[in-house]
XYZ file of C-alpha atoms in Angstrom:
501
model
C -88.408 43.550 -26.446
C -84.871 44.382 -27.531
C -84.403 46.146 -30.840
C -80.590 46.194 -30.855
C -78.951 45.397 -34.185
C -77.490 41.933 -34.424
C -75.175 40.173 -36.880
C -77.899 38.987 -39.258
C -78.342 35.504 -40.639
C -76.232 32.500 -39.741
C -73.830 30.483 -41.897
C -74.250 26.804 -42.627
C -73.520 24.425 -39.779
C -70.063 22.877 -39.894
C -68.425 20.145 -37.859
C -65.690 21.583 -35.662
C -62.237 20.311 -36.698
C -60.845 17.491 -34.587
C -57.607 19.396 -33.855
C -58.922 22.791 -32.831
C -55.789 24.790 -32.074
C -55.373 27.583 -29.620
C -58.911 27.875 -28.238
C -61.059 25.683 -26.001
C -63.877 24.037 -27.901
C -66.225 24.084 -24.898
C -66.765 26.834 -22.344
C -68.882 25.657 -19.388
C -70.293 28.524 -17.340
C -71.244 27.964 -13.694
C -73.362 30.926 -12.454
C -73.119 31.330 -8.662
C -74.504 33.572 -5.942
C -73.289 33.058 -2.379
C -72.117 29.499 -3.065
C -68.856 29.428 -1.102
C -69.772 26.013 0.316
C -70.622 24.196 -2.937
C -68.429 25.998 -5.477
C -65.108 24.239 -4.809
C -66.388 20.615 -4.900
C -68.561 21.438 -7.946
C -65.713 22.869 -10.010
C -63.270 20.132 -9.007
C -65.749 17.390 -9.855
C -66.636 19.040 -13.176
C -62.967 19.541 -14.056
C -62.100 15.935 -13.229
C -64.994 14.663 -15.323
C -64.102 16.798 -18.352
C -60.418 15.884 -18.077
C -61.297 12.212 -18.034
C -64.082 12.084 -20.672
C -64.067 15.149 -22.942
C -61.884 14.726 -26.069
C -61.428 18.462 -26.765
C -59.860 21.369 -24.931
C -62.285 23.000 -22.509
C -62.674 25.866 -20.097
C -64.743 26.290 -16.919
C -65.901 29.845 -16.229
C -67.236 30.801 -12.812
C -69.731 33.678 -13.175
C -70.107 35.306 -9.767
C -73.439 37.180 -9.544
C -72.521 39.850 -6.976
C -71.970 37.372 -4.145
C -71.630 38.860 -0.655
C -69.965 35.887 1.057
C -66.626 34.189 0.389
C -67.568 33.009 -3.113
C -65.216 35.476 -4.927
C -62.260 34.263 -2.857
C -63.050 30.615 -3.602
C -63.413 31.406 -7.312
C -60.073 33.260 -7.375
C -58.363 30.379 -5.593
C -59.745 27.839 -8.064
C -58.605 30.022 -10.978
C -55.124 30.198 -9.516
C -54.833 26.450 -8.922
C -56.478 25.011 -12.060
C -55.343 26.066 -15.511
C -58.715 25.503 -17.247
C -60.700 27.607 -14.757
C -61.548 31.307 -15.198
C -63.640 33.527 -12.937
C -65.763 36.557 -13.827
C -67.193 38.954 -11.275
C -70.507 40.750 -11.952
C -71.806 43.515 -9.723
C -75.480 42.773 -10.459
C -77.475 39.629 -9.800
C -79.226 37.567 -12.467
C -78.452 34.231 -14.047
C -79.394 35.492 -17.499
C -77.190 38.547 -17.085
C -74.261 36.352 -16.117
C -74.739 34.017 -19.081
C -75.134 36.915 -21.513
C -71.921 38.533 -20.247
C -69.761 35.406 -20.381
C -71.204 33.962 -23.588
C -70.871 37.280 -25.436
C -67.178 37.517 -24.551
C -66.239 33.847 -24.931
C -64.131 32.659 -27.867
C -65.146 28.991 -27.548
C -67.340 27.714 -30.415
C -69.622 25.779 -28.025
C -71.035 27.414 -24.900
C -72.792 25.636 -22.048
C -73.916 26.219 -18.497
C -74.955 24.148 -15.510
C -76.119 24.787 -11.964
C -73.534 24.760 -9.205
C -75.367 22.060 -7.245
C -74.652 19.557 -10.060
C -78.162 18.117 -9.753
C -77.766 16.821 -13.307
C -75.576 13.757 -13.813
C -72.406 14.829 -15.635
C -72.550 11.783 -17.907
C -75.096 13.758 -19.959
C -72.616 16.565 -20.708
C -70.898 14.953 -23.699
C -74.241 13.876 -25.300
C -75.430 17.456 -24.719
C -72.637 19.184 -26.641
C -71.849 16.480 -29.232
C -74.673 17.538 -31.651
C -73.376 21.116 -31.512
C -69.791 20.082 -32.191
C -70.895 17.893 -35.110
C -72.983 20.700 -36.620
C -76.242 18.754 -36.375
C -77.992 21.094 -33.915
C -77.900 24.707 -32.817
C -78.960 24.449 -29.182
C -79.124 21.533 -26.745
C -81.106 21.225 -23.538
C -81.250 18.687 -20.767
C -84.769 17.463 -20.085
C -86.084 16.075 -16.822
C -89.471 15.424 -18.419
C -88.397 13.204 -21.316
C -89.421 9.560 -21.277
C -85.867 8.345 -20.653
C -85.131 10.745 -17.779
C -84.702 9.539 -14.210
C -85.628 12.214 -11.678
C -85.710 12.300 -7.888
C -87.585 15.285 -6.478
C -90.631 16.251 -4.434
C -94.212 16.372 -5.696
C -94.358 20.168 -5.342
C -91.451 20.870 -7.664
C -92.671 18.209 -10.096
C -96.111 19.849 -10.263
C -94.674 23.364 -10.731
C -92.256 22.234 -13.446
C -94.867 20.346 -15.448
C -97.427 23.110 -15.003
C -94.968 25.740 -16.241
C -94.119 23.723 -19.334
C -97.827 23.204 -20.050
C -98.255 26.991 -19.911
C -95.413 27.406 -22.421
C -96.963 24.848 -24.754
C -100.401 26.410 -24.539
C -99.442 30.085 -24.763
C -96.221 30.169 -26.803
C -96.650 26.867 -28.723
C -93.300 25.658 -27.341
C -92.389 22.115 -28.383
C -89.393 21.538 -26.098
C -90.274 19.565 -22.987
C -88.271 21.226 -20.185
C -87.462 24.934 -20.171
C -86.043 25.316 -16.670
C -83.474 22.543 -16.408
C -80.122 24.190 -15.580
C -78.233 22.214 -18.195
C -78.051 23.804 -21.651
C -75.615 24.473 -24.494
C -75.541 26.643 -27.616
C -73.208 27.247 -30.546
C -71.382 30.556 -30.260
C -72.415 31.790 -33.724
C -76.062 31.137 -32.820
C -75.678 32.877 -29.448
C -74.240 35.989 -31.081
C -77.373 36.321 -33.197
C -79.978 35.450 -30.560
C -78.579 37.135 -27.439
C -79.375 40.712 -28.602
C -83.026 39.653 -28.927
C -83.308 38.270 -25.380
C -84.447 40.873 -22.870
C -84.688 38.984 -19.578
C -81.666 38.936 -17.271
C -82.986 36.541 -14.632
C -84.384 33.025 -14.488
C -86.575 33.470 -17.570
C -83.508 34.100 -19.748
C -83.036 30.560 -21.066
C -86.782 30.051 -21.601
C -86.921 33.194 -23.722
C -83.814 32.094 -25.616
C -85.374 28.693 -26.389
C -88.701 30.185 -27.515
C -87.004 32.638 -29.878
C -84.705 29.934 -31.236
C -87.628 27.613 -31.906
C -89.663 30.354 -33.579
C -86.638 31.215 -35.730
C -86.516 27.636 -37.018
C -83.334 26.586 -35.218
C -82.773 22.944 -34.290
C -82.973 22.150 -30.562
C -81.590 18.845 -29.337
C -83.008 17.363 -26.115
C -81.056 15.006 -23.867
C -82.805 12.932 -21.164
C -80.958 13.474 -17.895
C -80.665 11.874 -14.479
C -81.519 14.589 -11.988
C -81.606 14.666 -8.170
C -83.279 17.618 -6.447
C -81.092 19.802 -4.227
C -82.911 20.212 -0.886
C -80.738 23.251 -0.035
C -81.647 25.220 -3.158
C -81.991 28.959 -2.500
C -84.334 29.611 -5.451
C -87.506 31.453 -4.380
C -90.112 29.389 -6.214
C -93.132 31.724 -5.920
C -91.243 34.876 -6.936
C -89.486 33.062 -9.779
C -92.808 31.654 -11.039
C -94.391 35.124 -11.024
C -91.466 36.601 -12.991
C -91.632 33.702 -15.445
C -95.337 34.328 -16.063
C -94.612 37.999 -16.721
C -91.951 36.920 -19.201
C -94.384 34.549 -20.930
C -96.870 37.409 -21.332
C -94.190 39.793 -22.662
C -92.761 37.332 -25.195
C -96.228 36.181 -26.287
C -97.315 39.763 -26.918
C -94.120 40.493 -28.884
C -94.614 37.394 -31.041
C -98.286 38.202 -31.645
C -97.564 41.787 -32.729
C -94.545 40.873 -34.870
C -92.211 43.062 -32.798
C -89.364 40.534 -33.089
C -87.452 40.339 -36.394
C -87.544 36.526 -36.469
C -88.369 36.516 -40.170
C -84.691 37.322 -40.767
C -83.775 34.029 -39.099
C -86.500 31.900 -40.666
C -83.907 30.337 -43.005
C -80.647 30.794 -41.079
C -78.596 28.028 -42.665
C -77.479 27.335 -46.193
C -77.988 23.594 -45.690
C -81.749 23.805 -45.026
C -83.430 21.444 -47.530
C -86.513 23.653 -47.510
C -84.479 26.291 -49.335
C -83.885 24.064 -52.341
C -85.709 25.125 -55.472
C -87.376 21.900 -56.644
C -89.365 21.758 -59.853
C -93.083 20.873 -59.668
C -93.112 21.102 -55.871
C -95.304 24.030 -54.717
C -93.694 25.632 -51.676
C -96.053 25.505 -48.698
C -99.190 25.235 -50.836
C -101.022 22.772 -48.571
C -100.284 24.723 -45.396
C -101.205 28.035 -47.001
C -104.427 26.606 -48.402
C -105.506 25.294 -45.008
C -104.682 28.593 -43.327
C -106.432 30.609 -46.014
C -109.567 28.465 -45.755
C -109.648 28.878 -41.983
C -109.231 32.644 -42.221
C -111.741 32.765 -45.068
C -114.380 30.851 -43.086
C -114.107 33.263 -40.181
C -114.084 36.242 -42.562
C -117.215 34.996 -44.328
C -119.103 34.698 -41.042
C -117.979 38.188 -40.037
C -118.941 39.526 -43.456
C -122.462 38.078 -43.247
C -122.951 39.451 -39.734
C -121.740 42.880 -40.837
C -123.922 42.797 -43.948
C -126.998 41.943 -41.899
C -126.231 44.760 -39.459
C -125.608 47.339 -42.204
C -128.596 46.144 -44.241
C -130.923 47.085 -41.411
C -130.066 50.779 -41.865
C -129.076 51.082 -45.552
C -129.526 49.580 -49.008
C -128.008 46.275 -50.209
C -125.176 47.794 -52.282
C -124.003 50.127 -49.503
C -124.285 47.379 -46.898
C -122.301 45.015 -49.134
C -119.540 47.571 -49.725
C -119.138 48.466 -46.040
C -119.161 44.822 -44.936
C -116.597 43.917 -47.575
C -114.311 46.826 -46.627
C -114.191 46.003 -42.923
C -113.848 42.244 -43.389
C -111.247 42.638 -46.161
C -108.896 44.702 -43.997
C -109.109 42.119 -41.240
C -108.789 39.274 -43.771
C -105.615 40.715 -45.298
C -104.035 41.230 -41.869
C -104.924 37.687 -40.751
C -103.652 36.077 -43.968
C -100.478 38.128 -43.822
C -99.696 36.923 -40.314
C -101.135 33.397 -40.201
C -101.306 32.046 -43.759
C -98.218 33.530 -45.398
C -96.217 34.042 -42.180
C -95.140 37.616 -42.852
C -93.964 39.149 -39.564
C -93.018 42.666 -38.676
C -94.451 45.881 -40.036
C -92.381 46.087 -43.179
C -94.583 46.250 -46.287
C -97.786 46.321 -44.230
C -99.224 49.385 -45.989
C -98.401 47.970 -49.422
C -100.006 44.647 -48.553
C -103.179 46.379 -47.355
C -103.273 48.474 -50.546
C -102.945 45.357 -52.674
C -105.585 43.726 -50.494
C -107.944 46.590 -51.313
C -107.367 45.953 -55.011
C -108.314 42.344 -54.407
C -111.332 43.691 -52.501
C -112.369 45.705 -55.541
C -112.397 42.524 -57.607
C -114.493 40.776 -54.961
C -116.787 43.809 -54.777
C -117.297 43.679 -58.537
C -118.255 39.991 -58.322
C -120.632 40.355 -55.389
C -122.147 43.649 -56.537
C -122.635 42.252 -60.032
C -124.382 39.243 -58.544
C -126.714 41.485 -56.548
C -127.415 43.618 -59.628
C -128.237 40.500 -61.638
C -130.545 39.275 -58.855
C -132.378 42.620 -58.675
C -132.769 42.576 -62.442
C -134.298 39.104 -62.323
C -136.592 39.874 -59.356
C -137.780 43.292 -58.283
C -138.131 42.308 -54.580
C -135.971 39.246 -53.813
C -136.193 37.628 -50.377
C -133.430 38.301 -47.848
C -132.515 34.598 -47.799
C -132.122 34.645 -51.586
C -129.803 37.650 -51.323
C -127.645 35.840 -48.783
C -127.496 32.680 -50.910
C -126.374 34.652 -53.972
C -123.780 36.496 -51.908
C -122.414 33.227 -50.508
C -121.974 31.807 -54.024
C -120.350 35.009 -55.256
C -118.063 35.099 -52.225
C -116.907 31.542 -52.890
C -115.840 32.540 -56.385
C -114.188 35.690 -55.017
C -112.405 33.611 -52.365
C -110.751 31.365 -54.945
C -109.590 34.403 -56.886
C -108.430 36.094 -53.679
C -106.228 33.125 -52.742
C -104.633 33.035 -56.174
C -103.961 36.767 -56.111
C -102.621 36.670 -52.552
C -100.259 33.824 -53.361
C -99.041 35.105 -56.726
C -99.145 38.881 -56.222
C -99.632 40.157 -52.672
C -97.479 37.581 -50.814
C -95.498 35.859 -53.566
C -93.485 32.807 -52.518
C -90.089 33.503 -54.037
C -88.260 30.563 -52.488
C -84.529 31.183 -51.950
C -84.856 34.727 -53.276
C -86.869 35.645 -50.193
C -83.841 35.059 -47.955
C -81.686 37.216 -50.203
C -84.294 39.988 -50.146
C -84.449 39.780 -46.365
C -80.698 40.133 -46.061
C -80.661 43.067 -48.459
C -83.279 44.847 -46.335
C -81.108 44.454 -43.235
C -77.960 45.660 -44.951
C -76.232 42.292 -44.780
C -74.749 40.027 -47.418
C -75.845 36.469 -48.067
C -72.896 34.127 -47.552
C -72.067 30.969 -49.394
C -69.300 28.631 -48.337
C -66.686 27.782 -50.923
C -64.552 25.345 -48.968
C -64.820 24.927 -45.238
C -67.966 26.834 -44.257
C -67.444 29.372 -41.539
C -68.021 33.045 -40.865
C -66.115 35.803 -42.538
C -63.060 36.946 -40.634
C -64.435 40.469 -40.773
C -67.826 39.513 -39.359
C -68.793 39.608 -35.683
C -68.924 35.818 -35.832
C -65.327 35.462 -37.011
C -63.666 32.143 -36.201
C -61.012 31.828 -33.595
C -57.386 31.357 -34.622
C -56.821 27.988 -36.147
C -60.203 27.722 -37.874
C -59.858 27.376 -41.626
C -62.642 29.131 -43.498
C -63.113 30.724 -46.890
C -66.140 32.768 -47.947
C -67.345 34.565 -51.010
C -70.467 36.635 -51.515
C -73.146 34.996 -53.602
C -74.083 36.536 -56.938
C -77.562 36.370 -58.364
C -76.570 36.446 -62.046
C -72.813 36.133 -62.480
C -71.440 37.352 -65.768
C -70.178 34.628 -68.140
C -66.463 34.139 -68.048
C -64.056 32.738 -70.583
C -62.894 29.199 -69.855
C -59.648 29.085 -67.981
C -56.730 26.876 -68.866
C -56.095 24.539 -65.961
C -52.824 25.231 -64.230
C -50.435 22.430 -63.305
C -50.891 21.212 -59.765
C -48.463 22.539 -57.195
C -47.428 20.744 -54.056
C -49.508 21.910 -51.131
C -47.582 23.012 -48.092
C -49.636 22.786 -44.905
C -49.934 26.116 -43.097
C -48.003 26.461 -39.870
C -49.973 25.808 -36.715
C -51.221 29.068 -35.163
C -49.598 30.183 -31.990
C -51.423 29.461 -28.778
C -53.022 32.684 -27.462
C -51.197 34.212 -24.552
C -53.246 34.526 -21.402
C -52.428 37.044 -18.667
C -49.598 36.007 -16.391
C -50.723 33.954 -13.417
C -49.298 33.832 -9.947
C -47.530 30.627 -9.047
C -49.853 27.762 -8.218
C -50.335 26.937 -4.601
C -49.971 23.305 -3.599
C -53.093 21.583 -2.515
C -53.905 18.118 -1.387
C -57.085 17.624 -3.384
C -56.701 14.713 -5.805
C -57.197 15.680 -9.442
C -55.971 14.506 -12.817
C -53.352 16.667 -14.507
C -54.330 17.285 -18.123
């Protein structure tokens, strides 16, 4: 997986202003490879639809994936004739590579893409991007498998699509219903944080992006779509399926080993209600208790099996100590990952050391119980030993949970996010007026976006009360100048009907 640095945590979601000046609000990318036949009618139909229905400024970007036919010439002609169309030429194939290139360079706050065959009904485009413009969601996907979708396609593609999504649900615990629909959108600030973590440059790109976003706690909006299969599709189904399965294995292994720094995105927004420090409300106690009990049950079984195996070759105290040591190391690792959701390798040695201290307390309880049993009976039965150890382990388990929660993996609430940012060298941001990224940050707003930010302070020093100043008339700032694009050659007349924006 990628280990490139990325801009850190995300600011609070904010509704885009209604009069966004100077920059298109939406950038729709159309990745193409050898599509000289379908490209022109696709772009013209998309442009006419956006001109007629979309209330914001927009841009259509043609991402040519190293086409070898007349696609580059068609793209250049469309760019010359239509003001809102841009074309980008890539010398290497790959839908994911094309999206990464265009999205990383785009200045539009909402980014989307769709397939050139326009299998998806364009009436779903505005519902797709509206939650991103309003600030409600972070990503949006079209779904052909939702209850309200209307789909026309063959049984083979239906079976492959549903089977692939079942694999994602079973292996990666994905909760979105359709990973492969070529109709998705994302907020630019979210893309700038997630794109460095996505490794795939082909068809698995958007699946990997969705899985990482979901694991990071981002909000994904699904839109039921009307979809008609393209019988002339050039996608190689078997090869694409094999590459997708390799991607599932790679991402699953990275998530299982904690190789991805998703803990830094676990609380990406300042408006997450789970970050609020509420009195008398234990944070995650029920979930942690269930996870701890599950891990503890498995650990107890392993401990008893190990004790029985060691007891066959050594005395009870030595067998108890060895069984406790092995099971405790595994118990600490499992609780760290599953119960308290600590990912990555940071602090792993310290957690294991603290776990060994907790082990020493459990060893004192169980060893003391065995010593008391041997004092009461010179030759106790093996079943009696096991019963005493079970009772002692139950008491040690309760103490272990309390120590894990309060000492080894303390739940610090909002402070945890601040600690995470400090470890990555970033600064937690807090909006003071119109939330938005710092102008100096990689997620700086485009011209015309009003934003003001200050760094948060843990314990601000007390200040003397200030005398309120008389109100002054507020003069609205001048509208920013429209960015100057490179000079274009004169438009060529054409006879295709279209609406002039």
